[in-house]
mmCIF file of C-alpha atoms and ligand atoms in Angstrom:
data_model
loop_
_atom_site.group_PDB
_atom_site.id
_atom_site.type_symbol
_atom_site.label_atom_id
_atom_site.label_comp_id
_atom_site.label_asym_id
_atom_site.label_seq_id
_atom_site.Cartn_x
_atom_site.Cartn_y
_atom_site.Cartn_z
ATOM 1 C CA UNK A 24 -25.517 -20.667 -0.178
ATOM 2 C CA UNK A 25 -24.788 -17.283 -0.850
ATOM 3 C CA UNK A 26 -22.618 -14.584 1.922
ATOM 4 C CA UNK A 27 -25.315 -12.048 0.929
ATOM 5 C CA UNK A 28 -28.141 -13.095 -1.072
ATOM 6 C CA UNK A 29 -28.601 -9.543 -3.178
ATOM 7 C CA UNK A 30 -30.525 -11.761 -6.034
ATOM 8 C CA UNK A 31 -33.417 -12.889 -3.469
ATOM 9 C CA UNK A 32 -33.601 -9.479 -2.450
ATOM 10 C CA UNK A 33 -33.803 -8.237 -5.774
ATOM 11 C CA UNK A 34 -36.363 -10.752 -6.940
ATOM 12 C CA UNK A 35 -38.912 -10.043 -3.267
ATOM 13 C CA UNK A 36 -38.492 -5.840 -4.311
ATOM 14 C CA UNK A 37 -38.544 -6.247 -8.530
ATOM 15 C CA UNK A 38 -41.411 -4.485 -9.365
ATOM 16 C CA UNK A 39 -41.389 -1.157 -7.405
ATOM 17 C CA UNK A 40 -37.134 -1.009 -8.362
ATOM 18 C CA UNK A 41 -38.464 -1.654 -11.985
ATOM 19 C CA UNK A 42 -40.756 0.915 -12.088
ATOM 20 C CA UNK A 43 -38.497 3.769 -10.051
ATOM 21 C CA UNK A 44 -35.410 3.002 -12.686
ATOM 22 C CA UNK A 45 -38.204 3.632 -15.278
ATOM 23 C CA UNK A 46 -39.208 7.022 -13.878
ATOM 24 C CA UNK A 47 -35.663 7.903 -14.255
ATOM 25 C CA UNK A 48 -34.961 6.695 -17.510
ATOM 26 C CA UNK A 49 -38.259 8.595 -18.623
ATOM 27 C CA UNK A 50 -37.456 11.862 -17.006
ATOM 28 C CA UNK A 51 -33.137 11.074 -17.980
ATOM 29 C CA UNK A 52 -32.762 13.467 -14.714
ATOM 30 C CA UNK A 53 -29.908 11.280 -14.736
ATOM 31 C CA UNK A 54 -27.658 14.009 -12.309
ATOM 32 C CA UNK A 55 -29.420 15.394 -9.448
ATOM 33 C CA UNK A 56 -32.571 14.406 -10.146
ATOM 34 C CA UNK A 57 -35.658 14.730 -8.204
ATOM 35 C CA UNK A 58 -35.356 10.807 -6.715
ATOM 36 C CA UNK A 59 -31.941 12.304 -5.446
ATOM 37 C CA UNK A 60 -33.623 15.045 -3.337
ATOM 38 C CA UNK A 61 -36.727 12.406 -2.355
ATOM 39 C CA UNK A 62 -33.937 9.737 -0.923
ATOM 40 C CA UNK A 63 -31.960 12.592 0.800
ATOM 41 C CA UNK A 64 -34.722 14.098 2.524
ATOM 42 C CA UNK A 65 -35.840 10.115 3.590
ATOM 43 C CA UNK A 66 -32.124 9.749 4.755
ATOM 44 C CA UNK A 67 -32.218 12.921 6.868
ATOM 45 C CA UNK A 68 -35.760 11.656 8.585
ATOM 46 C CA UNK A 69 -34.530 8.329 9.033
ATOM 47 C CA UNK A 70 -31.072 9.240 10.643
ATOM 48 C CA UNK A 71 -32.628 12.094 12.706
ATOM 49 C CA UNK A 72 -30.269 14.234 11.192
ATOM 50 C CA UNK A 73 -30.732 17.758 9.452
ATOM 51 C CA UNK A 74 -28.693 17.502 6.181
ATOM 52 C CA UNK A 75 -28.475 14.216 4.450
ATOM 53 C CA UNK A 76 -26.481 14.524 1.344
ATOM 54 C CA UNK A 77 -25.703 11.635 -1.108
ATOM 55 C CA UNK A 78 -22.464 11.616 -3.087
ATOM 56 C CA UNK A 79 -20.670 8.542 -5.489
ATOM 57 C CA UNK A 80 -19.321 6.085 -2.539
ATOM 58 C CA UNK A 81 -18.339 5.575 1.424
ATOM 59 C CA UNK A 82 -14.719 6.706 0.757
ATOM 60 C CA UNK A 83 -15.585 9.674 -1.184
ATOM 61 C CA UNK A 84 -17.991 10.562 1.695
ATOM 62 C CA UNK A 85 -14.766 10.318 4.256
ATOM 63 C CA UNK A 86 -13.024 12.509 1.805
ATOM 64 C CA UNK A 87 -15.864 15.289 1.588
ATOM 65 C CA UNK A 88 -16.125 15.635 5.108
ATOM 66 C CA UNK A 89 -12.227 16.193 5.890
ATOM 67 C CA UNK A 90 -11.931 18.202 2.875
ATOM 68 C CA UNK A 91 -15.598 20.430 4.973
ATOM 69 C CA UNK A 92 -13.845 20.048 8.189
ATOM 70 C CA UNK A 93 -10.604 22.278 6.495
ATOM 71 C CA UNK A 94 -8.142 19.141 7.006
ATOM 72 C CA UNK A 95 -3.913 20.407 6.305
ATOM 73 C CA UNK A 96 -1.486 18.424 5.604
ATOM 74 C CA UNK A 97 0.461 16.903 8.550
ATOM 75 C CA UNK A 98 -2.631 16.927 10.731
ATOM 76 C CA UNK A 99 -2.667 13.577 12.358
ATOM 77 C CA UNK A 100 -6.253 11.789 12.350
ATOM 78 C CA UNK A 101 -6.826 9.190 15.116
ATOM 79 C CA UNK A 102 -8.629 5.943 13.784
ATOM 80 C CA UNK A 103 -8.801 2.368 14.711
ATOM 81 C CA UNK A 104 -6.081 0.333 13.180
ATOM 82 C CA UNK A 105 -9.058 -2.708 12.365
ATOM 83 C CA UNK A 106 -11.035 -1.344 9.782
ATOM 84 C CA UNK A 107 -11.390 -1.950 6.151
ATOM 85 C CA UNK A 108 -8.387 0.372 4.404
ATOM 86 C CA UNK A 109 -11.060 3.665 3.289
ATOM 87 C CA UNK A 110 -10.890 4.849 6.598
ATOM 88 C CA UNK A 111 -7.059 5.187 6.701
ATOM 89 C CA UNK A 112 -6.271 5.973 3.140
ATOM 90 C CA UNK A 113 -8.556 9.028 2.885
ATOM 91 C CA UNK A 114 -6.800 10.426 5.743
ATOM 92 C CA UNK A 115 -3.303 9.313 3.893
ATOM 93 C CA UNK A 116 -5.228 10.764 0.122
ATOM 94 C CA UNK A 117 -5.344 14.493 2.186
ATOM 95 C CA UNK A 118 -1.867 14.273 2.649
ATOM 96 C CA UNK A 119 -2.630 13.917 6.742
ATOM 97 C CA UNK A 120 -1.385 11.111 8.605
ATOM 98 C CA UNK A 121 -3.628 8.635 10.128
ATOM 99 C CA UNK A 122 -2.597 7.344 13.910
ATOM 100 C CA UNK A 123 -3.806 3.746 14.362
ATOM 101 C CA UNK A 124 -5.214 2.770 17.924
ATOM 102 C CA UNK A 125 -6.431 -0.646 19.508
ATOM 103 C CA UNK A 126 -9.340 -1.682 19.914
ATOM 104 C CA UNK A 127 -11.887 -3.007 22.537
ATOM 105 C CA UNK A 128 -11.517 -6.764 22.245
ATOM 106 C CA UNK A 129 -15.550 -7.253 22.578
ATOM 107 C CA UNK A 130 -17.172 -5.088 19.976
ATOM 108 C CA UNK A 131 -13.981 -4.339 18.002
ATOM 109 C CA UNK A 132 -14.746 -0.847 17.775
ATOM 110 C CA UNK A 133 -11.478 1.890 18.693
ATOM 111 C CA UNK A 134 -10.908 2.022 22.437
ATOM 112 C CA UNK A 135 -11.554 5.544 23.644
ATOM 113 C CA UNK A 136 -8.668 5.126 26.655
ATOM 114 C CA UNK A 137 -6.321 4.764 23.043
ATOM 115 C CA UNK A 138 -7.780 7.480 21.377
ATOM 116 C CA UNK A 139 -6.720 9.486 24.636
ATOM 117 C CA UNK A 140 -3.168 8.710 24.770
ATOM 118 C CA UNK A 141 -2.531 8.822 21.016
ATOM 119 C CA UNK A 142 -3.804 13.067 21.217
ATOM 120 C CA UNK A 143 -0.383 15.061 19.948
ATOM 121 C CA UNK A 144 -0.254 18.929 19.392
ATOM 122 C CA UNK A 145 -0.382 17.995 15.962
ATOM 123 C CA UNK A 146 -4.483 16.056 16.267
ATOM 124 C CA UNK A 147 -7.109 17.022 14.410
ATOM 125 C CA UNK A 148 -9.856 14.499 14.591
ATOM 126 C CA UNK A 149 -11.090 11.495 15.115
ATOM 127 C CA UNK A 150 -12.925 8.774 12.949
ATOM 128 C CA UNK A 151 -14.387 6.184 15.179
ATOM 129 C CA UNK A 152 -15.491 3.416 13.009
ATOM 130 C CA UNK A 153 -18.960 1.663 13.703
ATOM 131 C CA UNK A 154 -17.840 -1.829 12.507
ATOM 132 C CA UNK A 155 -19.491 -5.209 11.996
ATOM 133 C CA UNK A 156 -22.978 -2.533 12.615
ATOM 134 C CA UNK A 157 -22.361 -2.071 16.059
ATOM 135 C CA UNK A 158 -22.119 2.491 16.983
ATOM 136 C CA UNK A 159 -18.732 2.818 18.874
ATOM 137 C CA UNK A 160 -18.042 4.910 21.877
ATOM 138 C CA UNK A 161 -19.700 7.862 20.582
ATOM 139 C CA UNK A 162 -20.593 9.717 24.166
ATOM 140 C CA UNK A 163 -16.631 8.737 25.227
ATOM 141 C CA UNK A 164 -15.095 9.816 22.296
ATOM 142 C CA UNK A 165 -17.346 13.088 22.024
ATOM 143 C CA UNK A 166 -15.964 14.130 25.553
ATOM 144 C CA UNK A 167 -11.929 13.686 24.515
ATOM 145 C CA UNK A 168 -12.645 15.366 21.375
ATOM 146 C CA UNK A 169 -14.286 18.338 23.153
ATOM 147 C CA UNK A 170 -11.815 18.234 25.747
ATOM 148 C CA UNK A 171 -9.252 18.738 22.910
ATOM 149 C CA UNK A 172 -11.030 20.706 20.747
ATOM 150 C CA UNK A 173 -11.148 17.961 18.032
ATOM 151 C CA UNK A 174 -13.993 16.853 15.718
ATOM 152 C CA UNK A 175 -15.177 13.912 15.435
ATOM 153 C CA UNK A 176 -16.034 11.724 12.138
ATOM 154 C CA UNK A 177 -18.334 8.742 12.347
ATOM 155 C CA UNK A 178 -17.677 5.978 9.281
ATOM 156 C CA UNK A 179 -21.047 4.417 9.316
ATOM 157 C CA UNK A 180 -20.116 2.829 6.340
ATOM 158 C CA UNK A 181 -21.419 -0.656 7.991
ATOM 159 C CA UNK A 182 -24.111 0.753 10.619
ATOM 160 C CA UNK A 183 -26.359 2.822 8.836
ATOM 161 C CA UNK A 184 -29.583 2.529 10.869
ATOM 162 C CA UNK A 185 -28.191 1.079 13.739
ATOM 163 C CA UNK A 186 -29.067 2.881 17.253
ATOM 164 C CA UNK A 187 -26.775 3.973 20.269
ATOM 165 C CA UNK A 188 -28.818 4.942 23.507
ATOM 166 C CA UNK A 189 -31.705 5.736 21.391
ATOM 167 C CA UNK A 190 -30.076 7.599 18.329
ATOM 168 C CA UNK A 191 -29.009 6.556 14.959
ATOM 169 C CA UNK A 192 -25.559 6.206 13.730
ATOM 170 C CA UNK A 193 -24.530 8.723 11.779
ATOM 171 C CA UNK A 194 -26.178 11.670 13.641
ATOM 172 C CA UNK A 195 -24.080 11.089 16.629
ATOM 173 C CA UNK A 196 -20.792 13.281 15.832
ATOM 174 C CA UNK A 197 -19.919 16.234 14.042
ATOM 175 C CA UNK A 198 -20.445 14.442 10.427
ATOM 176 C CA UNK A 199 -21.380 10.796 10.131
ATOM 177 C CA UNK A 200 -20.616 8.828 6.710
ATOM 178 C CA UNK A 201 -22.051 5.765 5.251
ATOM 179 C CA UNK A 202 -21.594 3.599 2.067
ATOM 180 C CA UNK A 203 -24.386 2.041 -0.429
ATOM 181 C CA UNK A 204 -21.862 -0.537 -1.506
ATOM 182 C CA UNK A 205 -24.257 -3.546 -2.511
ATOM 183 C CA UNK A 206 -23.354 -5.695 -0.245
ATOM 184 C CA UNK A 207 -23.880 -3.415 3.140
ATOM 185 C CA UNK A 208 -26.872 -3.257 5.005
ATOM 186 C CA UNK A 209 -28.443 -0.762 2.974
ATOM 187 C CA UNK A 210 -26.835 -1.074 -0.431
ATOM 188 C CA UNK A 211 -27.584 0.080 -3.811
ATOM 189 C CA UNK A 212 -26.733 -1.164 -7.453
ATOM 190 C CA UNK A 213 -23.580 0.012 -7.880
ATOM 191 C CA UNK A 214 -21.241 2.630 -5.491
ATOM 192 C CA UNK A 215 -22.962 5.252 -3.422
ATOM 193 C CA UNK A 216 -22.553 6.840 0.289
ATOM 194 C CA UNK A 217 -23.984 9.406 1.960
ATOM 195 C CA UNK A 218 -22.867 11.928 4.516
ATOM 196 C CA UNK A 219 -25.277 13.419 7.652
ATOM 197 C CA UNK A 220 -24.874 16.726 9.784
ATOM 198 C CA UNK A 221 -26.652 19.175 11.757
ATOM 199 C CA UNK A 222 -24.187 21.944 10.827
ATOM 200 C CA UNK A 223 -25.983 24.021 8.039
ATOM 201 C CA UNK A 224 -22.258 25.557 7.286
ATOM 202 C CA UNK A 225 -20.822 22.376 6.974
ATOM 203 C CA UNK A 226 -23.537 20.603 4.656
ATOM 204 C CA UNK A 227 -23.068 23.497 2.217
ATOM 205 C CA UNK A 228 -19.442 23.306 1.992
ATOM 206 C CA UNK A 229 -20.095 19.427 1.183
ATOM 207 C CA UNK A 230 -22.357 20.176 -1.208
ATOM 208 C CA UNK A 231 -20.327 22.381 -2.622
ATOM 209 C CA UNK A 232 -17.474 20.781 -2.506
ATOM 210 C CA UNK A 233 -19.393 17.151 -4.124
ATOM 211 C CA UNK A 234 -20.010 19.479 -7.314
ATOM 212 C CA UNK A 235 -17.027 20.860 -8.211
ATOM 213 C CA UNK A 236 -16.757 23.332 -5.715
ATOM 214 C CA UNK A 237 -19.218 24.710 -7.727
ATOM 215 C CA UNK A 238 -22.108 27.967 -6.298
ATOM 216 C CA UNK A 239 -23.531 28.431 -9.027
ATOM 217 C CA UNK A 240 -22.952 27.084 -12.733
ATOM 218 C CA UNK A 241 -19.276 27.544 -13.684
ATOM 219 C CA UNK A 242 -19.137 30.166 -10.317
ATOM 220 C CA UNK A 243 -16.508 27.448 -8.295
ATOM 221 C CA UNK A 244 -15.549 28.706 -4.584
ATOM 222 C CA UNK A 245 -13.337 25.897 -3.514
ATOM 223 C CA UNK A 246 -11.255 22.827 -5.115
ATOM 224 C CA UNK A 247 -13.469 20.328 -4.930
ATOM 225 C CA UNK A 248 -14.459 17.044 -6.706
ATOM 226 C CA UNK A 249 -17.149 15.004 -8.688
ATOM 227 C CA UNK A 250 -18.463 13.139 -6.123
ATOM 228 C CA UNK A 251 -22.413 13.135 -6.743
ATOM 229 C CA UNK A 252 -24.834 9.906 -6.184
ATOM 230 C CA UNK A 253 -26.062 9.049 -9.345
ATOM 231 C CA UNK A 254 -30.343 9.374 -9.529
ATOM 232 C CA UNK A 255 -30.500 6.013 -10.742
ATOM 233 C CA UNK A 256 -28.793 4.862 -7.475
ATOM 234 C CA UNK A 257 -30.699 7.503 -5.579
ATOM 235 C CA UNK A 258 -34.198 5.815 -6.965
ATOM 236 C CA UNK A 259 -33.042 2.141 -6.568
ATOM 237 C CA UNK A 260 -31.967 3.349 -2.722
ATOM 238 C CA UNK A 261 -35.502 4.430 -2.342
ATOM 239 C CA UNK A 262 -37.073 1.126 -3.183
ATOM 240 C CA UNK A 263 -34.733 -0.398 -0.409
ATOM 241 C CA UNK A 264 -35.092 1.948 1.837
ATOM 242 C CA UNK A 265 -39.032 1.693 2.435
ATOM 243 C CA UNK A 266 -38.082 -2.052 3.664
ATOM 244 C CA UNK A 267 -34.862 -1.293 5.549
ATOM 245 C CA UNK A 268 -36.211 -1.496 8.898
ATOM 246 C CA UNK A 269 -37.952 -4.897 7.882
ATOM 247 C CA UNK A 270 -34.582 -6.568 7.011
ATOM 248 C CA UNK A 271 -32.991 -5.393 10.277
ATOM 249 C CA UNK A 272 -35.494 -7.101 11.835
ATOM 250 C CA UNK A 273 -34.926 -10.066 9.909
ATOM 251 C CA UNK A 274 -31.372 -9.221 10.346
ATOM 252 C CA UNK A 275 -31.578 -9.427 14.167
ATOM 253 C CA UNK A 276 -33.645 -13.002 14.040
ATOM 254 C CA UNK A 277 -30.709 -14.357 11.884
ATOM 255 C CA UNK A 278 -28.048 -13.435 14.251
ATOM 256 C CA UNK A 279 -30.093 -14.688 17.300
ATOM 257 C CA UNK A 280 -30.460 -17.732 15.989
ATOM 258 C CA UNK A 281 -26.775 -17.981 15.533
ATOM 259 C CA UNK A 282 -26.149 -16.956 18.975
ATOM 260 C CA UNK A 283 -28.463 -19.211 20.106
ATOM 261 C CA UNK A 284 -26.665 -22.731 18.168
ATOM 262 C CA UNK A 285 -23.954 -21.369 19.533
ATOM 263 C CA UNK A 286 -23.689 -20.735 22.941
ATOM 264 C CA UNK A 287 -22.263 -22.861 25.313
ATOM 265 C CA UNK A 288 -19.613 -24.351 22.765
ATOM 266 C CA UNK A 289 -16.484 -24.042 23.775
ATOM 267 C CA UNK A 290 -14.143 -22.384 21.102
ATOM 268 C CA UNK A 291 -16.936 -20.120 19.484
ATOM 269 C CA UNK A 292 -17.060 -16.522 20.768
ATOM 270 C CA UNK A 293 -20.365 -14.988 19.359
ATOM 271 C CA UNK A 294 -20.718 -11.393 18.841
ATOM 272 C CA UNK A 295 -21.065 -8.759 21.935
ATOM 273 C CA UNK A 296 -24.055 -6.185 21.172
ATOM 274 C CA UNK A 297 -23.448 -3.671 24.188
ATOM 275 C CA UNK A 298 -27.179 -2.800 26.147
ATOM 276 C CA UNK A 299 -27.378 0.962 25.014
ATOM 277 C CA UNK A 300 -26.879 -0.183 21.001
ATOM 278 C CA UNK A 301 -28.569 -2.175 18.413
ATOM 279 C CA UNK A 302 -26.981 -3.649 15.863
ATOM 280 C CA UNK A 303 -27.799 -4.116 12.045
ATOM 281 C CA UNK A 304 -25.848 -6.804 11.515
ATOM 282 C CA UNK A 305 -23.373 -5.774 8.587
ATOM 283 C CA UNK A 306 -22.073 -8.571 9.274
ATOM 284 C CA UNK A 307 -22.565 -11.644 11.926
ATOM 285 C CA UNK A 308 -18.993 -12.422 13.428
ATOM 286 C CA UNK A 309 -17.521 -15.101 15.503
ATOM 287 C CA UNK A 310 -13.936 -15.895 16.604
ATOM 288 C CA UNK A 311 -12.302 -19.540 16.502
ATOM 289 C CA UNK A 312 -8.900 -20.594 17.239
ATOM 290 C CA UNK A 313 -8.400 -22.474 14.457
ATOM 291 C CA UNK A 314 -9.642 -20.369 11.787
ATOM 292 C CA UNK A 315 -7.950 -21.704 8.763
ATOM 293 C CA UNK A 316 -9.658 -25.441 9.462
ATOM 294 C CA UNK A 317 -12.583 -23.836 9.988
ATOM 295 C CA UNK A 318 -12.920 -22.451 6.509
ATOM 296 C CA UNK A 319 -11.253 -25.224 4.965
ATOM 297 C CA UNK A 320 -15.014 -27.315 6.645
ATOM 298 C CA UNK A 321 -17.402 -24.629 5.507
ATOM 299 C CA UNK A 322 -15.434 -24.568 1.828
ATOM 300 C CA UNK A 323 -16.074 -28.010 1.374
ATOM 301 C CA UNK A 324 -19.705 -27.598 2.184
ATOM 302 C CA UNK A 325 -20.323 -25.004 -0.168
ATOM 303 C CA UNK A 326 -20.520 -22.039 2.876
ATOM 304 C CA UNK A 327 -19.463 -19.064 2.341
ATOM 305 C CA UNK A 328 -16.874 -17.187 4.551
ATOM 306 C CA UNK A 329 -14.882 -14.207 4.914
ATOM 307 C CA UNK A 330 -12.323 -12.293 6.964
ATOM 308 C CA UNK A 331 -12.809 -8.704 8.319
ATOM 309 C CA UNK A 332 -10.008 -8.139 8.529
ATOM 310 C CA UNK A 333 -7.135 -10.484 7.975
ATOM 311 C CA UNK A 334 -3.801 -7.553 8.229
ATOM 312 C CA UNK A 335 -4.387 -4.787 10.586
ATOM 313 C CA UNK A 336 -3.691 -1.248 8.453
ATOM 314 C CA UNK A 337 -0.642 -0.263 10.479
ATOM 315 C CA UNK A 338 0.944 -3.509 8.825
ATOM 316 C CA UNK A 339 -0.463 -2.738 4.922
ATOM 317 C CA UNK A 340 1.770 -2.362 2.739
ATOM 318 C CA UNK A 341 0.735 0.890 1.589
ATOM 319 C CA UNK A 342 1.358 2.272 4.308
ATOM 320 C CA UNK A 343 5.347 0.504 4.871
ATOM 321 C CA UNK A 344 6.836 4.005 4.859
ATOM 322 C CA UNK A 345 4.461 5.052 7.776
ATOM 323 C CA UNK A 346 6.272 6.082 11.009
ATOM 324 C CA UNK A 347 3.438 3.650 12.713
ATOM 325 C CA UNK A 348 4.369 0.443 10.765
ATOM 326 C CA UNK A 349 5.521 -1.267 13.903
ATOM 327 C CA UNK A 350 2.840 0.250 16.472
ATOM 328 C CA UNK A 351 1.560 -2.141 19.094
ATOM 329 C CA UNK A 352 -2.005 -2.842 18.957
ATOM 330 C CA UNK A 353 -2.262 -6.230 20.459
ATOM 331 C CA UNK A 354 -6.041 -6.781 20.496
ATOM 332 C CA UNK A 355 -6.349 -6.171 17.014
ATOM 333 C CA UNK A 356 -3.721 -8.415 16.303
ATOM 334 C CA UNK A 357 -5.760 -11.075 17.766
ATOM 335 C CA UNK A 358 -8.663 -9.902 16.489
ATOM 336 C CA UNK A 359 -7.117 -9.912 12.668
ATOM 337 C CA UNK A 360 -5.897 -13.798 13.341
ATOM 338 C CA UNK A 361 -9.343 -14.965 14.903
ATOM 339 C CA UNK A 362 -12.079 -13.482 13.728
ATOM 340 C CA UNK A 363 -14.509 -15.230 10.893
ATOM 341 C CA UNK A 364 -18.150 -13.550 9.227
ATOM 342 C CA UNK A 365 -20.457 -15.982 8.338
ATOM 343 C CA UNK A 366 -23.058 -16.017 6.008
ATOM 344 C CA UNK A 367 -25.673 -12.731 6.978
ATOM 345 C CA UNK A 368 -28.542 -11.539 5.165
ATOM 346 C CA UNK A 369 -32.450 -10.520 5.712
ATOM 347 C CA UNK A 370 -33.519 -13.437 3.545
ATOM 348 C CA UNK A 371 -31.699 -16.496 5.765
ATOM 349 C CA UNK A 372 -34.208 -19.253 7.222
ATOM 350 C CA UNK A 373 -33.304 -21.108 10.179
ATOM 351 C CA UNK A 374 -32.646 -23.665 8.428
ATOM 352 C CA UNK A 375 -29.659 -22.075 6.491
ATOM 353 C CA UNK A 376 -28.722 -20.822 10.076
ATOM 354 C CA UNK A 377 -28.550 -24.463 11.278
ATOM 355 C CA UNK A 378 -27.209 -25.607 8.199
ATOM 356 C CA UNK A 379 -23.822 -23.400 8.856
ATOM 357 C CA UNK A 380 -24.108 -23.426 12.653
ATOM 358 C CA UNK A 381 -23.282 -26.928 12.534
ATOM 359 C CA UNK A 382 -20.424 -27.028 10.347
ATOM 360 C CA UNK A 383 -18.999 -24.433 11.977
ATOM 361 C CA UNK A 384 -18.956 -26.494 15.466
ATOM 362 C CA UNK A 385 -18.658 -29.639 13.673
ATOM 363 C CA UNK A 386 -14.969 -27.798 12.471
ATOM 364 C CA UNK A 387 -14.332 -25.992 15.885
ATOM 365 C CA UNK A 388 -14.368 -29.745 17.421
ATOM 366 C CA UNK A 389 -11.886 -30.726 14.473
HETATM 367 C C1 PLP B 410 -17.325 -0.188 2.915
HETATM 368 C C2 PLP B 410 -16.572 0.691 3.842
HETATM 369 C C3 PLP B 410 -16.060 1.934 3.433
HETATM 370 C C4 PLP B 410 -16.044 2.384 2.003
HETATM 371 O O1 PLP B 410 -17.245 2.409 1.367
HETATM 372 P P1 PLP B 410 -17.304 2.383 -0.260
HETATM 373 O O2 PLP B 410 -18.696 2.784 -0.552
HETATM 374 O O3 PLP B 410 -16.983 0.995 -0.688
HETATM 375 O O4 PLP B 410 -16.309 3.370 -0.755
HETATM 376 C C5 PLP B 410 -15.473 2.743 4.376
HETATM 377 N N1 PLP B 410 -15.351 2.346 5.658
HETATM 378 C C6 PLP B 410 -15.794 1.153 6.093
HETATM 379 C C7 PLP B 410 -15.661 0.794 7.519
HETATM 380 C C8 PLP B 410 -16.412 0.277 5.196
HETATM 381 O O5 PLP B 410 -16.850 -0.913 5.617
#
């Protein structure tokens, strides 16, 4: 069994990615081709957003926007300390300091009442984080920032498409960012992110900014960085996109049918979708007690598992010089030591749900 099954995907979509690569290749618009400015005007329609604008990955698209947003050194970021390490060492890369807050123990996303008490004169921002697929707080944090006159920085790197009280994630803040990363929902062949914003000011400085700084050939405004999406990528993301909104659907059947095997055990706590969001299902998490045995079982079985995420950041080492190391963040401590993704893909049969279902309570029962 595979975690995510890119190869059945690949095999159900082969002809029309064959024959998009082969445009490219026959056109060698390899940079900023026309399949680029096809995908990003999809992207924008899709998210509800104005400005969609690919660039090269999920962390470079964290980077673009803070670099748009004017970030200086020493401006603290607030972000929540469970995350996977791009949303912390950005902020670290621009020389600003990320401040790691808890998070709500039931979606895992960062607790707004934390965001609130971690504001200093010295706060800039905030980068909620909209993990596992589920949108965070959006309307909550929104307020504090306004109230403080901070922005706010959605990394959608693991909910592109997903909705919150009727909108999509990444058109729900100041700048939302997402990652193509194969193995998210919507992932390409290689690296790839995008960023989204209504501010027509702010999606030219990214632009900008993605190219070198560059306004026109060798004319370069600002510092700035090669951080394009590649056409091939841009043409392959086309192909997927057309069936996104299938494989959420798919997507949601798999995870109900985990829910459903199991509720009612005792030891399993199944994922929390609030009632004003819908999820894609990045990934399909539980928490156990006894997570170690657990994963020993599935091992043995041939299943698949994986941890997101075993060390909270405050506690990386790469960031043991931080004046947060010891901060106390006690649901994502628990979080970190409990929580366990199981296989999750649009191409799972009930069967294959069953299959791990069971060896997952056979292992919770020890
Ligand atoms: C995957 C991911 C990123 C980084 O995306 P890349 O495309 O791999 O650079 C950033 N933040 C979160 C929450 C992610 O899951």
């Amino acid at each position: 069994m595979e975690f995510v099954d890119l190869k059945r995907q690949y095999d159900e979509y082969k002809d029309e990615i064959m024959a998009e690569i082969q445009n490219v290749l026959d056109t060698t618009a390899f940079i900023n081709g026309p399949a680029l400015q096809e995908l990003e005007a999809q992207l924008a329609g899709h998210t509800g957003v104005r400005h969609a604008i690919g660039c090269s990955s999920g962390t470079d698209a964290l980077i673009l926007g803070m670099m748009a947003l004017g970030i200086q050194r020493g401006d603290e970021v607030i972000l929540p300390d469970f995350s996977f390490i791009a949303t912390a060492e950005t902020v670290a890369l621009m020389a600003a300091t990320p401040v790691f807050v808890d998070i709500r123990p039931d979606t895992y996303n960062i607790d707004p009442a934390a965001v609130r008490a971690a504001i200093t004169d010295k706060t800039v921002g905030i980068i909620p984080v909209s993990l596992y697929g589920q949108v965070a707080d959006m309307d909550e944090i929104n307020a504090i920032a306004r109230e403080h006159g901070l922005w706010v920085m959605e990394d959608a790197a693991q909910s592109y498409g997903a909705t919150y009280k009727g909108s999509r994630s990444g058109a729900l803040s100041k700048i939302g960012t997402t990652s193509f990363f194969p193995a998210k929902p919507l992932g390409g062949y290689g690296d790839g992110g995008a960023v989204f914003t209504d501010d027509d000011e702010l999606a030219g400085r990214m632009r900008m900014i993605l190219n070198h700084g560059q306004r026109r050939r060798y004319d370069h405004a600002v510092i700035g960085l090669n951080a394009r999406l590649d056409t091939l990528q841009a043409a392959i993301l086309k192909v997927k996109l057309r069936h996104f909104d299938d494989e959420v659907v798919r997507r949601q059947q798999v995870a109900d049918w985990y829910t459903a095997e199991f509720t009612g055990t005792q030891g399993i706590v199944t994922p929390v979708i609030l009632d004003h969001n819908t999820s894609v299902w990045a990934q399909y998490t539980i928490r156990v007690a006894n997570r170690p045995a657990v994963q020993a079982v599935l091992q043995e079985r041939g299943i698949p598992t994986a941890v997101h995420y075993p060390i909270p950041l405050h506690r990386q080492d790469a960031f043991a010089d931080h004046a947060q190391h010891g901060v106390e963040v006690p649901h994502t401590e628990k979080a970190s030591a409990e929580v366990l993704s199981l296989p999750m893909h649009p191409f799972m049969t009930a069967e294959d749900v069953i299959l791990v279902a069971d060896a997952v309570k056979e292992a919770v029962r020890g």
